[in-house]
Amino acid sequence: MMLLLLALISYIFLLGSVFLLLPDFWRFLIRKTFRTGVPQTFVDLGQIATTFVTVCCISVVGILFYKFSVAFTAHLLSNDLVSFFIQSRGVYKFNSDLQSPLSFDNLVTGLLFTPALQFLASYLIIVAIRSVMMRFNSKYGEDKFSEGDVLCFGLVSVFLIMLTEVIFYTQKISGLSGIAHLLYLAADKISTICYFLAITHIHLLKTTTYRISLPSYTTLNAVESKVIFSPIRTVLLTYGLGVCLHVPFFCGAQFYEDTLSVAMVLLLCTGSFFFVLRVMLSKGFNYLGVVMLSEKPEYLLTTGRLISQATEITIWICLAVLSVLLLFLKPEVLFFLLFFIATGACVYIFIHIVTYLSGYTVSVLWAKKYHRAIPNFQVAAASRFLGWMAKVTLIAIAPMFAFICSAIVVFGLWPVKFHNQNENYINSVVDELGNPIFIESKGLNDCIPIAKSEVPEFFLKCLFIQEDRDFNIQYALSPNLSNWHGVSLAMFYRFISGGGGSNLNAQLVKNNAFQRSFPQDVQRKFSEAIASFQLSFQSHPDQIVTQYLNRVGLNGGAGHSGVSKASLATFGQPLNKLNALEMMYLISTLKAGSVYKIGDKWIKTRDTGLYRNEVRAALLSVARRWFEQDLITPQDLANLGSADLRFINEPFNTRSETTTNEFLKKEIDKTPLKGKTFVTSISLLNQRKVTTAYRRFHARFQQNIRLGEYNLYAAALVVDVKKGHIIAHYGGEGVTELTRFSEGNPVGSIIKPFVILEMLEDGWKPDQIKLFDGRLNDRLTPNNYSKRFSEKYVGIEKILSVSLNAPMANISEITDPIDLFKNIERRFLRMNISEDRSLNFSDRSKRMEYELNYPLGSRRMTLYEIAQAYQTLFNDGNYIELTSLLAAYDPDKDTTTNYTVIGKEVYGKLNTQIIRRALEKTMLPGGTGTHIRDLLPQNKRFYAKTGTSDQSTHGYTVLCDGQILVVTWTSYGKVEKGRLELNETPPIPFGSGVRTAGVFGAMIYSELQKN
């Protein structure tokens, strides 16, 4: 109602301006209206009233023609449905990219075409009115209607157009901007008067009497004479005036954020408007009233038709052919058209019957009052008259009516494409149970996209009950109230009464066009309806509701958009884990944005947790009303009654380690997909267990965690050997992800199994690989961990189980070590393990260095690459690329892309089994893994490899039960200049990989085995 009041204020201001600018014209209208005295005989006022209503009906069709012609122009110029909506609405502002008046399409449609189309609509309305009156005179053989009547009745239509436009565009804007909006709107719509007067003037120029009379009643200079007596110049000047009056409203000068700018522009426009209109109306068209007052309008009547009778017949034939084609191509569009045509016809007939009977009744009462003779009422004659009026009206509006029908057909058959480009979409990662593991952040109103198939049925039920009860039947052939092919029949009534009324189709369009605030004007609703109509004919309901749920803001929408993010921010739970009452609450927050109504009280949505019981009571009250209306079942009501609200109302945190988030982000970056939901093999439960294991590790090494300026760092990967899936990750406590840190670190004894394995691959038999545990020929030989040599030749199991160093340095005794190392590197490349750029086996000067250091683990690898190598080893030599991503889900298309990796054989199965048997000895007494045996389940077989490197600065442990592989690393490090440094650091505790990294790995494994 407030909008109607503002529209009325603007309209009164508009009429007052016209009255002041056209005083003689108004005097003519008043004298024309009230010149008739009391008739001496019975006069059928029903015919006059019916003619007046006919003029109003023609005006309504003309308004629709204007609206649909603007929409059709936008349809031709726009490249997507949102820009179509903006252009057909015709309101622009500089602080919005989509609504910028400087956009070429907006400029053409809004500034140039809109005034021209309004001019055209005014012309067609006047021609239609004249056509009806001419036929009336021809039918009854008398000059009942004159050119003066055309002018008077035409002005009625103009005032009706202006009133409609003012109502359509009025917005509730406070302060000076509101005053500016009303002024610009009124000035813009005054142009309709100018168009009408220009058309009337041009038509009257065809008569000699009018052309002769003009110089007698107004003083014209040479320039003015050239303009006034030239129809083309008059049209161009009037169109230019209309564009000028339209500029401030088109540019959105009332929407400037700076009040001073609004005031300055308002002052400038007020002066300009007054000057231009004073010259154009008072001097340019006021003489029409002077001529009409002085001359007899009856002598000015002219004849003519807009289109010939043959053209009219052609139009109706084309409409009939179009209807037949639609019946086969798109029956929905045909039934849609037929419904609105039938509805309009019924309204027209009803209004005309009521109007005629009311007018006739007044005539009877008037005749009785003045004792005039009253003829008998003849139903047949009245019916013939009304039928004839309907016929001539239909003929008069045929061109406009045909265009409107054609435009609707075009919108239905060739809708402007809707491109759902949601810049707020972010990637997210969930485990196989749907628990969020990682959520990307852009710092905007981030949205985790979701598909309709993922949304609980009760959530959708609540959504449809509250927002769009006919959403799922919008494609029905018969009409429904809230959504019939995207059009809400109740929308305009509910909007005027304060209820909004936009269905889901319309809300999706406006949510894409606007950000946080939605302008309240009827024109927006009209444009929404046409855009929603087109959306309905190109999108399946599942697509519409999916895109809607990913765009809409719930529970205030602070820092998030879409239902998934709202669920997490409001209750800390994914949507599929909310109870019925929580789902209903989220839907209820659609109504009022950042505030929530409890009874007569409004509260901030962020404070709803403080009013938990009151909110719950309000929701249950609504639920009971729904139940009484048979909208929900008894079970639904029971579920609501037994549920509670678990508010958190704060940004959701997955509570994953920062390093795990970084790890997953890098995994996602490998794919070209954006705005998708990825399913990971890393489960929330496993991550919690790994975190528990680290806390145990931290508590055990409490005295060693900090050493001067150094901190003890740890990292771990847990892998499903057969599938290559990473099922748990720990990348460190800080912000640096350590499983893929830099180019890796020297791996130490971790590489030894692969050196021996390569010898087996080269054709050596297990019993042929005997290496000397001691110093050969006084050559430089590294110490074993025990600081002593056995001075014996030892086999594979002995070398690997106790991780001997000396035998590995003596490989040259039985084979060329450099060729062996090259072969190892080639196999690493087949496993996508990056090269160590510090190695150059072609450099002969470093041959002895490589022979000594490479088999002891000088080669650098990341923990991730170590896990990859051992996955291949424990998988019988079959390489499967490690991955933490199982699938990518596209909610918009409701499709899932599964990631499948085809394995390839890198090592022979028998050879890997030989190495595995040796690594099993590691866990037996005397092996390097015995320190952690007590931390592991006693009834399982384990394979392990431990190692240290760089003078015990890095410690590693590889632990596997044949199915699950745990790879861990520890090292001291310090942060310098924002970067973690791991070089030249102190030795790890005990100088042992197994007693640090091994303990961590065993704790992880034992935690993973717990239920």
PDB file of N, CA, C and O in Angstrom, residues 666-709:
ATOM      1  N   LYS A 666      45.786 -28.699  -3.348  1.00  0.00           N
ATOM      2  CA  LYS A 666      46.699 -29.065  -4.431  1.00  0.00           C
ATOM      3  C   LYS A 666      46.151 -30.234  -5.236  1.00  0.00           C
ATOM      4  O   LYS A 666      46.324 -30.291  -6.455  1.00  0.00           O
ATOM      5  N   GLU A 667      45.489 -31.164  -4.560  1.00  0.00           N
ATOM      6  CA  GLU A 667      44.873 -32.279  -5.270  1.00  0.00           C
ATOM      7  C   GLU A 667      43.782 -31.782  -6.217  1.00  0.00           C
ATOM      8  O   GLU A 667      43.682 -32.222  -7.362  1.00  0.00           O
ATOM      9  N   ILE A 668      42.982 -30.825  -5.730  1.00  0.00           N
ATOM     10  CA  ILE A 668      41.904 -30.271  -6.552  1.00  0.00           C
ATOM     11  C   ILE A 668      42.475 -29.500  -7.735  1.00  0.00           C
ATOM     12  O   ILE A 668      41.942 -29.549  -8.848  1.00  0.00           O
ATOM     13  N   ASP A 669      43.560 -28.780  -7.487  1.00  0.00           N
ATOM     14  CA  ASP A 669      44.148 -27.960  -8.545  1.00  0.00           C
ATOM     15  C   ASP A 669      44.660 -28.793  -9.712  1.00  0.00           C
ATOM     16  O   ASP A 669      44.924 -28.255 -10.799  1.00  0.00           O
ATOM     17  N   LYS A 670      44.829 -30.103  -9.496  1.00  0.00           N
ATOM     18  CA  LYS A 670      45.251 -30.966 -10.606  1.00  0.00           C
ATOM     19  C   LYS A 670      44.151 -31.099 -11.653  1.00  0.00           C
ATOM     20  O   LYS A 670      44.407 -31.452 -12.792  1.00  0.00           O
ATOM     21  N   THR A 671      42.889 -30.846 -11.231  1.00  0.00           N
ATOM     22  CA  THR A 671      41.757 -31.043 -12.127  1.00  0.00           C
ATOM     23  C   THR A 671      41.335 -29.699 -12.702  1.00  0.00           C
ATOM     24  O   THR A 671      41.531 -28.646 -12.085  1.00  0.00           O
ATOM     25  N   PRO A 672      40.709 -29.696 -13.890  1.00  0.00           N
ATOM     26  CA  PRO A 672      40.218 -28.439 -14.472  1.00  0.00           C
ATOM     27  C   PRO A 672      38.853 -28.032 -13.943  1.00  0.00           C
ATOM     28  O   PRO A 672      38.324 -27.006 -14.328  1.00  0.00           O
ATOM     29  N   LEU A 673      38.262 -28.842 -13.072  1.00  0.00           N
ATOM     30  CA  LEU A 673      36.899 -28.598 -12.613  1.00  0.00           C
ATOM     31  C   LEU A 673      36.890 -27.556 -11.494  1.00  0.00           C
ATOM     32  O   LEU A 673      37.730 -27.583 -10.597  1.00  0.00           O
ATOM     33  N   LYS A 674      35.929 -26.636 -11.558  1.00  0.00           N
ATOM     34  CA  LYS A 674      35.766 -25.613 -10.547  1.00  0.00           C
ATOM     35  C   LYS A 674      34.313 -25.572 -10.077  1.00  0.00           C
ATOM     36  O   LYS A 674      33.399 -25.869 -10.831  1.00  0.00           O
ATOM     37  N   GLY A 675      34.133 -25.168  -8.816  1.00  0.00           N
ATOM     38  CA  GLY A 675      32.786 -25.088  -8.272  1.00  0.00           C
ATOM     39  C   GLY A 675      32.121 -26.437  -8.139  1.00  0.00           C
ATOM     40  O   GLY A 675      30.922 -26.576  -8.335  1.00  0.00           O
ATOM     41  N   LYS A 676      32.914 -27.451  -7.812  1.00  0.00           N
ATOM     42  CA  LYS A 676      32.383 -28.809  -7.738  1.00  0.00           C
ATOM     43  C   LYS A 676      32.584 -29.348  -6.325  1.00  0.00           C
ATOM     44  O   LYS A 676      33.380 -28.853  -5.533  1.00  0.00           O
ATOM     45  N   THR A 677      31.881 -30.418  -6.050  1.00  0.00           N
ATOM     46  CA  THR A 677      32.048 -31.135  -4.787  1.00  0.00           C
ATOM     47  C   THR A 677      32.835 -32.401  -5.071  1.00  0.00           C
ATOM     48  O   THR A 677      32.400 -33.241  -5.850  1.00  0.00           O
ATOM     49  N   PHE A 678      33.986 -32.513  -4.454  1.00  0.00           N
ATOM     50  CA  PHE A 678      34.848 -33.663  -4.662  1.00  0.00           C
ATOM     51  C   PHE A 678      34.666 -34.636  -3.502  1.00  0.00           C
ATOM     52  O   PHE A 678      34.527 -34.224  -2.345  1.00  0.00           O
ATOM     53  N   VAL A 679      34.688 -35.902  -3.839  1.00  0.00           N
ATOM     54  CA  VAL A 679      34.602 -36.952  -2.827  1.00  0.00           C
ATOM     55  C   VAL A 679      36.002 -37.493  -2.609  1.00  0.00           C
ATOM     56  O   VAL A 679      36.692 -37.856  -3.563  1.00  0.00           O
ATOM     57  N   THR A 680      36.426 -37.523  -1.363  1.00  0.00           N
ATOM     58  CA  THR A 680      37.785 -37.948  -1.047  1.00  0.00           C
ATOM     59  C   THR A 680      37.791 -39.281  -0.316  1.00  0.00           C
ATOM     60  O   THR A 680      36.824 -39.647   0.364  1.00  0.00           O
ATOM     61  N   SER A 681      38.888 -39.989  -0.481  1.00  0.00           N
ATOM     62  CA  SER A 681      39.076 -41.243   0.242  1.00  0.00           C
ATOM     63  C   SER A 681      39.498 -40.981   1.682  1.00  0.00           C
ATOM     64  O   SER A 681      39.505 -41.889   2.511  1.00  0.00           O
ATOM     65  N   ILE A 682      39.884 -39.749   1.972  1.00  0.00           N
ATOM     66  CA  ILE A 682      40.256 -39.371   3.336  1.00  0.00           C
ATOM     67  C   ILE A 682      38.965 -39.157   4.127  1.00  0.00           C
ATOM     68  O   ILE A 682      38.179 -38.279   3.796  1.00  0.00           O
ATOM     69  N   SER A 683      38.758 -39.957   5.137  1.00  0.00           N
ATOM     70  CA  SER A 683      37.519 -39.840   5.893  1.00  0.00           C
ATOM     71  C   SER A 683      37.699 -38.946   7.113  1.00  0.00           C
ATOM     72  O   SER A 683      38.802 -38.813   7.649  1.00  0.00           O
ATOM     73  N   LEU A 684      36.593 -38.329   7.519  1.00  0.00           N
ATOM     74  CA  LEU A 684      36.625 -37.486   8.709  1.00  0.00           C
ATOM     75  C   LEU A 684      37.013 -38.309   9.929  1.00  0.00           C
ATOM     76  O   LEU A 684      37.788 -37.850  10.786  1.00  0.00           O
ATOM     77  N   LEU A 685      36.510 -39.533  10.010  1.00  0.00           N
ATOM     78  CA  LEU A 685      36.835 -40.395  11.146  1.00  0.00           C
ATOM     79  C   LEU A 685      38.325 -40.697  11.189  1.00  0.00           C
ATOM     80  O   LEU A 685      38.956 -40.626  12.258  1.00  0.00           O
ATOM     81  N   ASN A 686      38.917 -41.036  10.037  1.00  0.00           N
ATOM     82  CA  ASN A 686      40.354 -41.329  10.005  1.00  0.00           C
ATOM     83  C   ASN A 686      41.174 -40.100  10.382  1.00  0.00           C
ATOM     84  O   ASN A 686      42.199 -40.217  11.067  1.00  0.00           O
ATOM     85  N   GLN A 687      40.727 -38.935   9.937  1.00  0.00           N
ATOM     86  CA  GLN A 687      41.470 -37.722  10.275  1.00  0.00           C
ATOM     87  C   GLN A 687      41.445 -37.461  11.778  1.00  0.00           C
ATOM     88  O   GLN A 687      42.448 -37.030  12.359  1.00  0.00           O
ATOM     89  N   ARG A 688      40.320 -37.726  12.379  1.00  0.00           N
ATOM     90  CA  ARG A 688      40.248 -37.539  13.830  1.00  0.00           C
ATOM     91  C   ARG A 688      41.165 -38.532  14.544  1.00  0.00           C
ATOM     92  O   ARG A 688      41.799 -38.195  15.555  1.00  0.00           O
ATOM     93  N   LYS A 689      41.244 -39.746  14.009  1.00  0.00           N
ATOM     94  CA  LYS A 689      42.123 -40.741  14.626  1.00  0.00           C
ATOM     95  C   LYS A 689      43.585 -40.362  14.458  1.00  0.00           C
ATOM     96  O   LYS A 689      44.398 -40.557  15.372  1.00  0.00           O
ATOM     97  N   VAL A 690      43.927 -39.828  13.294  1.00  0.00           N
ATOM     98  CA  VAL A 690      45.309 -39.395  13.073  1.00  0.00           C
ATOM     99  C   VAL A 690      45.650 -38.240  14.003  1.00  0.00           C
ATOM    100  O   VAL A 690      46.759 -38.174  14.556  1.00  0.00           O
ATOM    101  N   THR A 691      44.686 -37.335  14.194  1.00  0.00           N
ATOM    102  CA  THR A 691      44.910 -36.219  15.112  1.00  0.00           C
ATOM    103  C   THR A 691      45.109 -36.731  16.533  1.00  0.00           C
ATOM    104  O   THR A 691      45.982 -36.251  17.279  1.00  0.00           O
ATOM    105  N   THR A 692      44.328 -37.736  16.921  1.00  0.00           N
ATOM    106  CA  THR A 692      44.505 -38.347  18.244  1.00  0.00           C
ATOM    107  C   THR A 692      45.884 -38.977  18.365  1.00  0.00           C
ATOM    108  O   THR A 692      46.560 -38.853  19.402  1.00  0.00           O
ATOM    109  N   ALA A 693      46.320 -39.644  17.314  1.00  0.00           N
ATOM    110  CA  ALA A 693      47.649 -40.259  17.319  1.00  0.00           C
ATOM    111  C   ALA A 693      48.730 -39.204  17.481  1.00  0.00           C
ATOM    112  O   ALA A 693      49.714 -39.407  18.216  1.00  0.00           O
ATOM    113  N   TYR A 694      48.573 -38.075  16.796  1.00  0.00           N
ATOM    114  CA  TYR A 694      49.595 -37.030  16.931  1.00  0.00           C
ATOM    115  C   TYR A 694      49.610 -36.465  18.346  1.00  0.00           C
ATOM    116  O   TYR A 694      50.685 -36.149  18.881  1.00  0.00           O
ATOM    117  N   ARG A 695      48.446 -36.338  18.967  1.00  0.00           N
ATOM    118  CA  ARG A 695      48.420 -35.836  20.343  1.00  0.00           C
ATOM    119  C   ARG A 695      49.158 -36.801  21.271  1.00  0.00           C
ATOM    120  O   ARG A 695      49.874 -36.384  22.189  1.00  0.00           O
ATOM    121  N   ARG A 696      48.968 -38.089  21.034  1.00  0.00           N
ATOM    122  CA  ARG A 696      49.710 -39.078  21.830  1.00  0.00           C
ATOM    123  C   ARG A 696      51.210 -38.937  21.581  1.00  0.00           C
ATOM    124  O   ARG A 696      52.023 -38.982  22.515  1.00  0.00           O
ATOM    125  N   PHE A 697      51.564 -38.772  20.314  1.00  0.00           N
ATOM    126  CA  PHE A 697      52.972 -38.609  19.951  1.00  0.00           C
ATOM    127  C   PHE A 697      53.542 -37.349  20.601  1.00  0.00           C
ATOM    128  O   PHE A 697      54.654 -37.359  21.159  1.00  0.00           O
ATOM    129  N   HIS A 698      52.762 -36.265  20.535  1.00  0.00           N
ATOM    130  CA  HIS A 698      53.200 -34.996  21.118  1.00  0.00           C
ATOM    131  C   HIS A 698      53.405 -35.142  22.622  1.00  0.00           C
ATOM    132  O   HIS A 698      54.387 -34.633  23.191  1.00  0.00           O
ATOM    133  N   ALA A 699      52.476 -35.854  23.289  1.00  0.00           N
ATOM    134  CA  ALA A 699      52.600 -36.035  24.733  1.00  0.00           C
ATOM    135  C   ALA A 699      53.810 -36.889  25.077  1.00  0.00           C
ATOM    136  O   ALA A 699      54.517 -36.623  26.061  1.00  0.00           O
ATOM    137  N   ARG A 700      54.088 -37.887  24.235  1.00  0.00           N
ATOM    138  CA  ARG A 700      55.216 -38.778  24.511  1.00  0.00           C
ATOM    139  C   ARG A 700      56.546 -38.062  24.355  1.00  0.00           C
ATOM    140  O   ARG A 700      57.501 -38.334  25.080  1.00  0.00           O
ATOM    141  N   PHE A 701      56.599 -37.135  23.426  1.00  0.00           N
ATOM    142  CA  PHE A 701      57.843 -36.418  23.159  1.00  0.00           C
ATOM    143  C   PHE A 701      57.781 -34.977  23.654  1.00  0.00           C
ATOM    144  O   PHE A 701      58.411 -34.082  23.064  1.00  0.00           O
ATOM    145  N   GLN A 702      57.011 -34.773  24.716  1.00  0.00           N
ATOM    146  CA  GLN A 702      56.816 -33.441  25.245  1.00  0.00           C
ATOM    147  C   GLN A 702      58.141 -32.727  25.520  1.00  0.00           C
ATOM    148  O   GLN A 702      58.285 -31.535  25.245  1.00  0.00           O
ATOM    149  N   GLN A 703      59.102 -33.456  26.020  1.00  0.00           N
ATOM    150  CA  GLN A 703      60.402 -32.860  26.370  1.00  0.00           C
ATOM    151  C   GLN A 703      61.259 -32.579  25.144  1.00  0.00           C
ATOM    152  O   GLN A 703      62.255 -31.858  25.245  1.00  0.00           O
ATOM    153  N   ASN A 704      60.881 -33.164  24.014  1.00  0.00           N
ATOM    154  CA  ASN A 704      61.712 -33.031  22.817  1.00  0.00           C
ATOM    155  C   ASN A 704      61.073 -32.169  21.730  1.00  0.00           C
ATOM    156  O   ASN A 704      61.702 -31.923  20.699  1.00  0.00           O
ATOM    157  N   ILE A 705      59.843 -31.735  21.956  1.00  0.00           N
ATOM    158  CA  ILE A 705      59.135 -30.995  20.913  1.00  0.00           C
ATOM    159  C   ILE A 705      59.868 -29.711  20.568  1.00  0.00           C
ATOM    160  O   ILE A 705      59.955 -29.318  19.396  1.00  0.00           O
ATOM    161  N   ARG A 706      60.413 -29.051  21.551  1.00  0.00           N
ATOM    162  CA  ARG A 706      61.149 -27.807  21.294  1.00  0.00           C
ATOM    163  C   ARG A 706      62.591 -27.983  21.737  1.00  0.00           C
ATOM    164  O   ARG A 706      62.879 -28.432  22.839  1.00  0.00           O
ATOM    165  N   LEU A 707      63.479 -27.601  20.841  1.00  0.00           N
ATOM    166  CA  LEU A 707      64.907 -27.696  21.099  1.00  0.00           C
ATOM    167  C   LEU A 707      65.529 -26.370  20.678  1.00  0.00           C
ATOM    168  O   LEU A 707      65.862 -26.151  19.505  1.00  0.00           O
ATOM    169  N   GLY A 708      65.648 -25.478  21.667  1.00  0.00           N
ATOM    170  CA  GLY A 708      66.152 -24.152  21.344  1.00  0.00           C
ATOM    171  C   GLY A 708      65.182 -23.434  20.417  1.00  0.00           C
ATOM    172  O   GLY A 708      63.994 -23.277  20.704  1.00  0.00           O
ATOM    173  N   GLU A 709      65.712 -22.994  19.274  1.00  0.00           N
ATOM    174  CA  GLU A 709      64.874 -22.301  18.300  1.00  0.00           C
ATOM    175  C   GLU A 709      64.210 -23.253  17.313  1.00  0.00           C
ATOM    176  O   GLU A 709      63.554 -22.816  16.367  1.00  0.00           O
TER     177      GLU A 709
END
